[in-house]
Amino acid sequence: MSKNDKLVSDFFGTNIFSLERMQQLMPAQAYHQVLSVIQKGEKLDKDTANLAAVALKDWALTKGCTHYTHWFQPLTGSTAEKHDSFIEFAEDHHVIESFSGKQLIQGEPDASSFPSGGMRSTFEARGYTIWDPTSPAFVMEYPNGNTLCIPSIFVSYTGETLDKKAPLLRSIQALNKSALTMLQLFNNPATRVFSTLGVEQEYFLIDRQYYFDRPDLRQTGRTLFGIPPAKHQQLEDQYFGNIPERAFAFMTEIEEESYKLGIPLKTRHNEVAPNQFEVAPIFEDVNVAIDHNQILMDLMDRVAAHHDLAVLLHEKPFAHINGSGKHANWALATDTGENLLNPGKTPHSNLQFLVFLVATVNAVYTHAPLLRAAIASASNDHRLGANEAPPAIISVFLGESLTNVLEDLLSGVPRENSGQAWLSAGIDKIPEIRRDNTDRNRTSPFAFTGNKFEFRAVGSSQSPSTPITALNTAMAQQLDTLRLLLEQAIAGGKDFNSAVVDVLRITLKKSKSILFEGDNYSSNWQKEAKRRGLPNIKTTPEAVEAVTSAAAVKLYSDYKIFNERELEAVYHIDMENFIKQISIEAVITKDMATTMYLPGVVQYLTEITDAIAGVKSALGRTSPAVASLTGLAKKIAIKVAALQTETAKLDTLIAAAETKAAIKAKGKAFGDVKVQCEKVRAVVDELEEYTSDNHWPVPHYRDMLVGL
Ligand code: ADP
Ligand code: MG
């Protein structure tokens, strides 16, 4: 399906109910009311809701929709839908298409099967979905019928948060308020501040047949067994190389579908590992960007099938080969078009920039454990806890020129020849802060990249919502903290500029241990971080403890993001997700070992022992082949026994873990299960090295990862 004859700008956004479309299809007054709801958070009245619903329905019908759904993001991290058709009986019992304001604003899915963290009994965990007008409604096209999707939040009947979007929206509000109050001190004319987000999404593509041939991939998204192929990423010939045609076909279809949905995909390229790729959009308002990333992940999954491909969004589909991340590029924008993380041209705007920069550094320093918890999952543990990607230690990279500026700020003494006389000679001499694009540190989990921070530790399969909610809220808190200090200093008689410098210095002194410019992979950093007292939390069960820590409870309740009970629920759900994932992996490990690898290897062993008998009778027992084949048979026999022993141990550990009642103990027990899975894997992986291909029950890495 080539669209080369069409300009993207001609069909971009045709499947979304954009503001422009709303304006065309709604009475002017009603449109302006919806606009106030979106931009100022005003309440929507019933009549306007009805007008919006009719406009939305009429548009959706022209798009071939028969059904609508409130589209929401439960705490599982994926998206959920419950479709309803537009049909209704009119008074005369004719069927008509109808859609009311009430149906637009509120839907009632049966929430009982969504995780509620044990907060409520199943009955009470029911909830309803509420339209989020700040992210446009969109039409999902399927071969057999289109559906109108209405982005929504999901809350329980008793008002508890049960999804990922409601907290995000609250964090956006909190950040707006705190940032605006800060900006007022700088006489900044902005009337709204929002975070912006550009999500770089990494993924693997493999032939769909291989995917179906491997129960581990199909059911857990990753291979639980397998040895790396002889040639993988060591030649570094994949990164930015030519995109294979088949992958290209997939990408262009994704792009076309995304453009229709208003998702501004911008870049596509190969990644480091074989069969690994990346796609990134132009950044957008954070709420829309997160919805877009969720839609994109769904699209990728569906479109891959059209090309007989399977897309792997898992953080570590293949052991020993690079994993996938989701770099969350985050900045703060004003309604006047200013990026608050962009170093300014004037001394005054530089001072404002430094305030937002230091607030971010301090936010990450203060809430590093919470940020770590926000990206914790069984699948991301393979990156963060292991020897790759950013490590589990959260630190901030700033680049050389900013580091120099901050060091001068701390010492109060500008470095030689820097021309930075600003600290002693007065604020009007603040240097121009140059953008530092040269020394990018790819190993940092949280790096400043010119005019934005890049949170690189987010996992490829995760929703960016939770980490961004944490970041936004922590930022709101730190901006408020800085502002209070500033107001105190000014009240104490300091002039504004000196007060800012003082406050920045005090704050930075406290938080500078979070700054790290070196190689995050090195073992020295592990030691150094320990010396600095930075947390290095390797596993999900340990990491998610931070969700209910005093610091998190205070932060989230002060800013009305979550109350303590909701945080308890989030903690439980995170732990449950971890436990479920590991338990599924463990069962599949056991099943594959017992019903696939063992029989395959035993058959091979039988072939060898038959061969030994044959050689003996044909060539005599002194034939060298008898000795060598017997050696091989013995080697395999030992591994066969080991496989059975390790699998039996795994079975015992699974059973023991299942009996644990307390969630923390269960999480820990499944941590042990995970370790035992690795032991089973080690035996199988060794066997893979010398077992006949004919008897190997699943595709090898070397089959799956040789390009498309
Ligand atoms: P990289 O070198 O990391 O690939 P890019 O400049 O290509 O950096 O940007 C990566 C992502 O960051 C893109 O999605 C881009 O739109 C996004 N980005 C750029 N500026 C901002 C910003 N101010 N706020 C949020 N995201 C941004
Ligand atoms: Mg990047």
PDB file of N, CA and C in Angstrom, residues 1-8 11 248-257 259-260 268 307:
ATOM      1  N   MET A   1       0.848  -1.187   0.000  1.00  0.00           N
ATOM      2  CA  MET A   1       0.000   0.000   0.000  1.00  0.00           C
ATOM      3  C   MET A   1       0.892   1.249   0.000  1.00  0.00           C
ATOM      4  N   SER A   2       1.252   1.697  -1.159  1.00  0.00           N
ATOM      5  CA  SER A   2       2.154   2.838  -1.203  1.00  0.00           C
ATOM      6  C   SER A   2       1.387   4.144  -1.164  1.00  0.00           C
ATOM      7  N   LYS A   3       1.840   5.020  -0.315  1.00  0.00           N
ATOM      8  CA  LYS A   3       1.170   6.314  -0.213  1.00  0.00           C
ATOM      9  C   LYS A   3       2.079   7.401  -0.793  1.00  0.00           C
ATOM     10  N   ASN A   4       2.992   6.952  -1.644  1.00  0.00           N
ATOM     11  CA  ASN A   4       3.943   7.921  -2.166  1.00  0.00           C
ATOM     12  C   ASN A   4       3.273   9.030  -2.969  1.00  0.00           C
ATOM     13  N   ASP A   5       2.051   8.723  -3.423  1.00  0.00           N
ATOM     14  CA  ASP A   5       1.361   9.736  -4.205  1.00  0.00           C
ATOM     15  C   ASP A   5       0.633  10.735  -3.314  1.00  0.00           C
ATOM     16  N   LYS A   6       0.691  10.522  -2.009  1.00  0.00           N
ATOM     17  CA  LYS A   6      -0.031  11.420  -1.100  1.00  0.00           C
ATOM     18  C   LYS A   6       0.952  12.118  -0.188  1.00  0.00           C
ATOM     19  N   LEU A   7       0.695  13.398   0.082  1.00  0.00           N
ATOM     20  CA  LEU A   7       1.512  14.085   1.067  1.00  0.00           C
ATOM     21  C   LEU A   7       1.007  13.712   2.458  1.00  0.00           C
ATOM     22  N   VAL A   8       1.952  13.501   3.368  1.00  0.00           N
ATOM     23  CA  VAL A   8       1.536  13.175   4.738  1.00  0.00           C
ATOM     24  C   VAL A   8       0.647  14.279   5.294  1.00  0.00           C
ATOM     25  N   PHE A  11      -3.093  13.869   4.873  1.00  0.00           N
ATOM     26  CA  PHE A  11      -3.935  12.927   5.627  1.00  0.00           C
ATOM     27  C   PHE A  11      -3.575  12.841   7.106  1.00  0.00           C
ATOM     28  N   PHE A 248      11.225  -2.291   6.702  1.00  0.00           N
ATOM     29  CA  PHE A 248      10.838  -1.010   6.122  1.00  0.00           C
ATOM     30  C   PHE A 248       9.344  -0.996   5.783  1.00  0.00           C
ATOM     31  N   ALA A 249       8.875  -2.112   5.232  1.00  0.00           N
ATOM     32  CA  ALA A 249       7.449  -2.211   4.891  1.00  0.00           C
ATOM     33  C   ALA A 249       6.602  -2.086   6.154  1.00  0.00           C
ATOM     34  N   PHE A 250       7.061  -2.744   7.205  1.00  0.00           N
ATOM     35  CA  PHE A 250       6.367  -2.639   8.502  1.00  0.00           C
ATOM     36  C   PHE A 250       6.362  -1.184   8.977  1.00  0.00           C
ATOM     37  N   MET A 251       7.527  -0.553   8.919  1.00  0.00           N
ATOM     38  CA  MET A 251       7.640   0.822   9.419  1.00  0.00           C
ATOM     39  C   MET A 251       6.739   1.786   8.661  1.00  0.00           C
ATOM     40  N   THR A 252       6.716   1.636   7.342  1.00  0.00           N
ATOM     41  CA  THR A 252       5.919   2.601   6.578  1.00  0.00           C
ATOM     42  C   THR A 252       4.424   2.407   6.848  1.00  0.00           C
ATOM     43  N   GLU A 253       4.026   1.175   7.083  1.00  0.00           N
ATOM     44  CA  GLU A 253       2.613   0.988   7.415  1.00  0.00           C
ATOM     45  C   GLU A 253       2.290   1.570   8.796  1.00  0.00           C
ATOM     46  N   ILE A 254       3.207   1.354   9.728  1.00  0.00           N
ATOM     47  CA  ILE A 254       3.033   1.961  11.063  1.00  0.00           C
ATOM     48  C   ILE A 254       2.935   3.476  10.936  1.00  0.00           C
ATOM     49  N   GLU A 255       3.813   4.017  10.115  1.00  0.00           N
ATOM     50  CA  GLU A 255       3.821   5.474   9.972  1.00  0.00           C
ATOM     51  C   GLU A 255       2.499   5.972   9.401  1.00  0.00           C
ATOM     52  N   GLU A 256       2.041   5.284   8.370  1.00  0.00           N
ATOM     53  CA  GLU A 256       0.797   5.732   7.751  1.00  0.00           C
ATOM     54  C   GLU A 256      -0.367   5.682   8.746  1.00  0.00           C
ATOM     55  N   GLU A 257      -0.458   4.566   9.469  1.00  0.00           N
ATOM     56  CA  GLU A 257      -1.537   4.448  10.459  1.00  0.00           C
ATOM     57  C   GLU A 257      -1.380   5.509  11.547  1.00  0.00           C
ATOM     58  N   TYR A 259       0.132   8.455  11.326  1.00  0.00           N
ATOM     59  CA  TYR A 259      -0.162   9.806  10.826  1.00  0.00           C
ATOM     60  C   TYR A 259      -1.658  10.062  10.814  1.00  0.00           C
ATOM     61  N   LYS A 260      -2.417   9.050  10.404  1.00  0.00           N
ATOM     62  CA  LYS A 260      -3.873   9.233  10.401  1.00  0.00           C
ATOM     63  C   LYS A 260      -4.376   9.547  11.808  1.00  0.00           C
ATOM     64  N   ARG A 268      13.146   6.865  12.175  1.00  0.00           N
ATOM     65  CA  ARG A 268      13.152   5.400  12.174  1.00  0.00           C
ATOM     66  C   ARG A 268      14.577   4.975  11.842  1.00  0.00           C
ATOM     67  N   HIS A 307       2.698  -8.362   8.081  1.00  0.00           N
ATOM     68  CA  HIS A 307       3.956  -8.612   7.376  1.00  0.00           C
ATOM     69  C   HIS A 307       4.581  -9.937   7.799  1.00  0.00           C
TER      70      HIS A 307
END
